[in-house]
Short mmCIF file of C-alpha atoms in Angstrom, two decimals:
data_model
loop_
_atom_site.label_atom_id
_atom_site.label_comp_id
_atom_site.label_asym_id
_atom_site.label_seq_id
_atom_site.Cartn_x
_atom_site.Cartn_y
_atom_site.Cartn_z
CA UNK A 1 109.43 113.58 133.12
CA UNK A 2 111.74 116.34 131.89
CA UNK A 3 111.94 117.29 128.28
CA UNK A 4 115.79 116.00 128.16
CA UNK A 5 114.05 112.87 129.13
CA UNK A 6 111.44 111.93 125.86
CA UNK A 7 111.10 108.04 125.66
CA UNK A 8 111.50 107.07 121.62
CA UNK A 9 107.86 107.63 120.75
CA UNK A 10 107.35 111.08 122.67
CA UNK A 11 110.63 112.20 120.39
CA UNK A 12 109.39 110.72 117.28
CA UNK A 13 105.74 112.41 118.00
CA UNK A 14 108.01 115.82 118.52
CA UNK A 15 110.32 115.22 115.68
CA UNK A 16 107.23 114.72 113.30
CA UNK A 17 105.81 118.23 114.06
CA UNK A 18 109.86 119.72 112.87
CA UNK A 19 109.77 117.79 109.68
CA UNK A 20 106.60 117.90 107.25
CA UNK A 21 104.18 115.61 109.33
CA UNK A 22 106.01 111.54 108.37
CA UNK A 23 106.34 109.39 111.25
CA UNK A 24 110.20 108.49 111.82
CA UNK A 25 108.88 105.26 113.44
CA UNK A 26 107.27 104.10 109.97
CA UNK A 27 110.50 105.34 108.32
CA UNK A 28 112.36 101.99 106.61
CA UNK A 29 115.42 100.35 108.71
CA UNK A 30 118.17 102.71 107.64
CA UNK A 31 116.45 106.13 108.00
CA UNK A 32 114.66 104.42 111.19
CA UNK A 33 118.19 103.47 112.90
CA UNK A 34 119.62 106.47 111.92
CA UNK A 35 117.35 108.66 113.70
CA UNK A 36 117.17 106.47 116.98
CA UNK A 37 120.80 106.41 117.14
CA UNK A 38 120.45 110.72 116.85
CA UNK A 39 117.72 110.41 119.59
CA UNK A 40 120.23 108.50 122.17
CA UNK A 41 123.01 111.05 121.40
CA UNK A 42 121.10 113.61 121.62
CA UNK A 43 119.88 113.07 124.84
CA UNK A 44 123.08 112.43 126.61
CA UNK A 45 124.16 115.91 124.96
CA UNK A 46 121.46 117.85 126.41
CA UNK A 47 121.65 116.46 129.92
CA UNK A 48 124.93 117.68 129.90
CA UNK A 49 124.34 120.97 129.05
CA UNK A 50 125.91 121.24 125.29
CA UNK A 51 123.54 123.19 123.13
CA UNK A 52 122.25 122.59 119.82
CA UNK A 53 123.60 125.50 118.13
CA UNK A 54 127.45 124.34 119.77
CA UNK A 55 126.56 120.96 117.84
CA UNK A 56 125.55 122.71 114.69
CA UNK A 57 128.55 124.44 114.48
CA UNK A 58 131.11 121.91 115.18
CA UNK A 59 129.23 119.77 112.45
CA UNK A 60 129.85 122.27 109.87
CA UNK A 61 133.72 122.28 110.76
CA UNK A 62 133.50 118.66 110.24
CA UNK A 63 131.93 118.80 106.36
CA UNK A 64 133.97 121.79 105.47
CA UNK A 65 137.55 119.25 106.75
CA UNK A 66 136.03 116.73 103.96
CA UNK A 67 137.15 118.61 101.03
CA UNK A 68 140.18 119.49 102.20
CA UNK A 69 141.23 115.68 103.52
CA UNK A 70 140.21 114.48 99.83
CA UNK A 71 143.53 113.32 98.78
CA UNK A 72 142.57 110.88 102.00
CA UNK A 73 139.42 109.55 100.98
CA UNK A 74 138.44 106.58 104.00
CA UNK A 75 139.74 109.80 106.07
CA UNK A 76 137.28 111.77 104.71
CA UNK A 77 134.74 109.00 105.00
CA UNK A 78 135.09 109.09 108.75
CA UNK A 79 134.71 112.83 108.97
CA UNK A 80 131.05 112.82 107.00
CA UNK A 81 130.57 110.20 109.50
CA UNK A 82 131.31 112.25 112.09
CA UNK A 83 129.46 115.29 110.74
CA UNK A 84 126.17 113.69 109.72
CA UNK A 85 126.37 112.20 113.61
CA UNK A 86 126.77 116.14 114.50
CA UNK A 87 123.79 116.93 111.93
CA UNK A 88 121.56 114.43 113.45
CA UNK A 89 122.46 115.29 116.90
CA UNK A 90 121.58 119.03 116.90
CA UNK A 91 118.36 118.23 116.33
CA UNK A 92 117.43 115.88 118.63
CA UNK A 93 119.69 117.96 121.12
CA UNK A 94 117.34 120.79 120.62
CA UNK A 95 113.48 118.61 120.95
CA UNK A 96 114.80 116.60 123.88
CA UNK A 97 115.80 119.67 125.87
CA UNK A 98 112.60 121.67 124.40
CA UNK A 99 114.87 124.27 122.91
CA UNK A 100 113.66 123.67 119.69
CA UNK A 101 113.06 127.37 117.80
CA UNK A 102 112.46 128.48 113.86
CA UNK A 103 115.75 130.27 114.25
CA UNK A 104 117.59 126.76 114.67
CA UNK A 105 115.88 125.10 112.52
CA UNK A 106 116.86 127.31 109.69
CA UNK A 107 120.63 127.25 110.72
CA UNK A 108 120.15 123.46 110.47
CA UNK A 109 119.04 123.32 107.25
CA UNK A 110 121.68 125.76 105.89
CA UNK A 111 124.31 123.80 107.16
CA UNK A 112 122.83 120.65 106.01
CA UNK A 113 123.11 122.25 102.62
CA UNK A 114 126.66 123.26 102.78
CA UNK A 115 128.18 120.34 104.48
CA UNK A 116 126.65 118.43 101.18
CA UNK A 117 128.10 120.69 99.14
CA UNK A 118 131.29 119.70 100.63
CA UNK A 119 130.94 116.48 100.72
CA UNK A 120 130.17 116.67 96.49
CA UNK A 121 133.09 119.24 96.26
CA UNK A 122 134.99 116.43 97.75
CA UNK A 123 133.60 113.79 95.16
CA UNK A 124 134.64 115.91 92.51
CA UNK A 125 138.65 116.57 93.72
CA UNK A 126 138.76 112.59 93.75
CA UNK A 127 137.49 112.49 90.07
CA UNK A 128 133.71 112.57 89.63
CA UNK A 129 133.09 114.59 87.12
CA UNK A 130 131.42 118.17 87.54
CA UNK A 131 128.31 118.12 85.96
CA UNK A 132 127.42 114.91 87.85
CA UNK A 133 128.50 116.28 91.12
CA UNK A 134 126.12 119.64 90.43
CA UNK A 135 123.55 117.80 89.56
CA UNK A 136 123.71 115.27 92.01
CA UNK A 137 123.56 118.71 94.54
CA UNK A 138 120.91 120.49 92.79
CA UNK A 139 118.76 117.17 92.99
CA UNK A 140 119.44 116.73 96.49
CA UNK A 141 118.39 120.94 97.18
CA UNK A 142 115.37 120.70 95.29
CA UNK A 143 114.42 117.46 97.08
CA UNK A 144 114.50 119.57 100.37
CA UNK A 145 113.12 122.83 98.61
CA UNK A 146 110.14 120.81 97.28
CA UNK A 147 109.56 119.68 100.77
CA UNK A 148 110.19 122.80 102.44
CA UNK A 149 107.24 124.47 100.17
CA UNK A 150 104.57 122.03 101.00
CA UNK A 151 105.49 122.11 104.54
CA UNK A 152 105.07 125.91 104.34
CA UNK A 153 101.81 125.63 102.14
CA UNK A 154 99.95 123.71 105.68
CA UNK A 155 100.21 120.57 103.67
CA UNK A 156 101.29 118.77 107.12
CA UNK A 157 100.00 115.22 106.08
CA UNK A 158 101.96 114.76 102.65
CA UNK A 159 104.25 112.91 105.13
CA UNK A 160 106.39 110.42 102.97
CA UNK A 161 110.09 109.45 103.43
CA UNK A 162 111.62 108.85 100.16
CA UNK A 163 114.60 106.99 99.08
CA UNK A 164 116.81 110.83 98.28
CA UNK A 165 116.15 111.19 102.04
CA UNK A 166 119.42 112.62 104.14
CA UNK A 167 120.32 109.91 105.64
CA UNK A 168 120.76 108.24 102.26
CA UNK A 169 122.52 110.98 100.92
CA UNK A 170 125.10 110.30 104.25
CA UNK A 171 125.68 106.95 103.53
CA UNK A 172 126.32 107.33 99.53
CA UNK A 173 129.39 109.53 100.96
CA UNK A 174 130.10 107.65 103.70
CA UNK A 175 130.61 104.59 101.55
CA UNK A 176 131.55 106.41 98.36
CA UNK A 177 134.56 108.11 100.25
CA UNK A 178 135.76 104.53 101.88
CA UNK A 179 135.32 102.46 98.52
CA UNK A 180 137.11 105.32 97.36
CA UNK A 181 139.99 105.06 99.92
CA UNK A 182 140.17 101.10 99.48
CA UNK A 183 140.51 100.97 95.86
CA UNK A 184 143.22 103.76 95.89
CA UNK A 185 145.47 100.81 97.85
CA UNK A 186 144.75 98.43 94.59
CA UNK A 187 145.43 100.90 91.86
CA UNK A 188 146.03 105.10 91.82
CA UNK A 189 143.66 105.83 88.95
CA UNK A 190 140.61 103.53 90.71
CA UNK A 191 139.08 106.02 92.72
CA UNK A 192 137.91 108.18 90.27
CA UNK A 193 135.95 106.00 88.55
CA UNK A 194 134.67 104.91 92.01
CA UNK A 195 133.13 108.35 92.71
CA UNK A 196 131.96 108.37 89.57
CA UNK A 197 129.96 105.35 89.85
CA UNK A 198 128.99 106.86 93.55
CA UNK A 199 127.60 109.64 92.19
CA UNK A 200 125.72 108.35 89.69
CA UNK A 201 124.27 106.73 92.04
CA UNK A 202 123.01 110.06 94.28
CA UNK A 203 121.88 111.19 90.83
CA UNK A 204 119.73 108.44 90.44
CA UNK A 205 118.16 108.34 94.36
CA UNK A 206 118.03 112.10 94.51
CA UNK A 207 116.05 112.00 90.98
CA UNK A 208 113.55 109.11 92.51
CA UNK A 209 113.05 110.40 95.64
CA UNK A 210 112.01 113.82 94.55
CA UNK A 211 109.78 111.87 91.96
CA UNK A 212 108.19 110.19 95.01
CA UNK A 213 107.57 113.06 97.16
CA UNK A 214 106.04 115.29 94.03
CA UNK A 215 103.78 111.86 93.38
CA UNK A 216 103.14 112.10 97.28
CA UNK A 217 102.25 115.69 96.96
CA UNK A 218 100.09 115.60 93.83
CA UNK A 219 98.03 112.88 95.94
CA UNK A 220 97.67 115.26 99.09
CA UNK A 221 96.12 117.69 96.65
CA UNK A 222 93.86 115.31 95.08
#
């Protein structure tokens, strides 16, 4: 069987290995889904040819359109969509078609970065206020830089998926950007309390979720 070829479990074995050690089959239903869909696209990319960095790059065009489509909010919506489909793809692009390298890992995780600062630059043109929206960012970066240190420590078995995971943070601007977009056809002033609300509510996951994984950690040490 060819690598562009995994079945679901030989990907989620290989995918485990990239990402700290936690099993995306015992993720919960959203993260789960999310990741299964990335494996199918994935594939079909790499057995025709398109490469993971080509798929890193056009998702980073995508996030950096969000900001500037912001007086469009459910357009925007659809184009974090589209980029966190991009995001999820490169990956599984590169383990299905064992191209996989440090080098592209790193370049996915910087543009992971940057497309959500987009995304929150975008929150904060529609109205959310600024000190939410950089602390909704540093959250989320800490989350990952937390991670990123244990991974790099050896600690390979602190595997937890926490509720400030990416795919959570996609679908808080997903559906922050399209409530967004709705209520601006009720009332002009609406969508900034919207994104408001939205990104109180990244606050508050980002804040948990990093709370979980340093809980997860301190018991790996223990």
């Amino acid at each position: 069987m060819g690598r562009d070829r995994l079945s679901w479990d030989e990907y989620a074995v290989a995918w485990a290995r990239l990402h700290g050690g936690f099993d995306p089959r015992k993720a919960g239903p959203m993260v789960r889904g999310w990741l299964r869909v990335a494996y199918v696209i994935g594939s079909g990319l790499a057995r025709i040819g398109i490469s993971p960095g080509g798929v890193t790059f056009a998702g980073l065009v995508l996030c950096v359109s969000v900001p500037v489509l912001a007086g469009r909010p459910a357009l925007a919506a659809v184009f974090v969509l589209l980029a966190a489909m991009a995001d999820s793809a490169d990956g599984a692009t590169a383990v299905v078609s064992g191209r996989a390298t440090r080098l592209g890992y790193l370049y996915d995780s910087v543009a992971d970065r940057l497309g959500e600062a987009a995304w929150l630059m975008a929150f904060w043109l529609v109205g959310a206020p600024g000190i939410l929206v950089v602390t909704a960012g540093g959250l989320s970066w800490l989350h990952e830089y937390v991670r990123a240190r244990v991974a790099a420590a050896g600690m390979r078995d602190i595997g937890v998926v926490t509720v400030g995971e990416r795919p959570t943070r996609v679908s808080i601007a997903f559906v922050g950007l399209l409530l967004a977009g709705a209520v601006e056809l009720v009332q002009a002033d609406l969508p900034a309390g919207t994104i408001t609300v939205v990104t109180a509510v990244w606050v508050l996951l980002a804040l948990v979720g990093l709370l979980q994984l340093l809980a997860a950690f301190h018991r790996a040490m223990r």
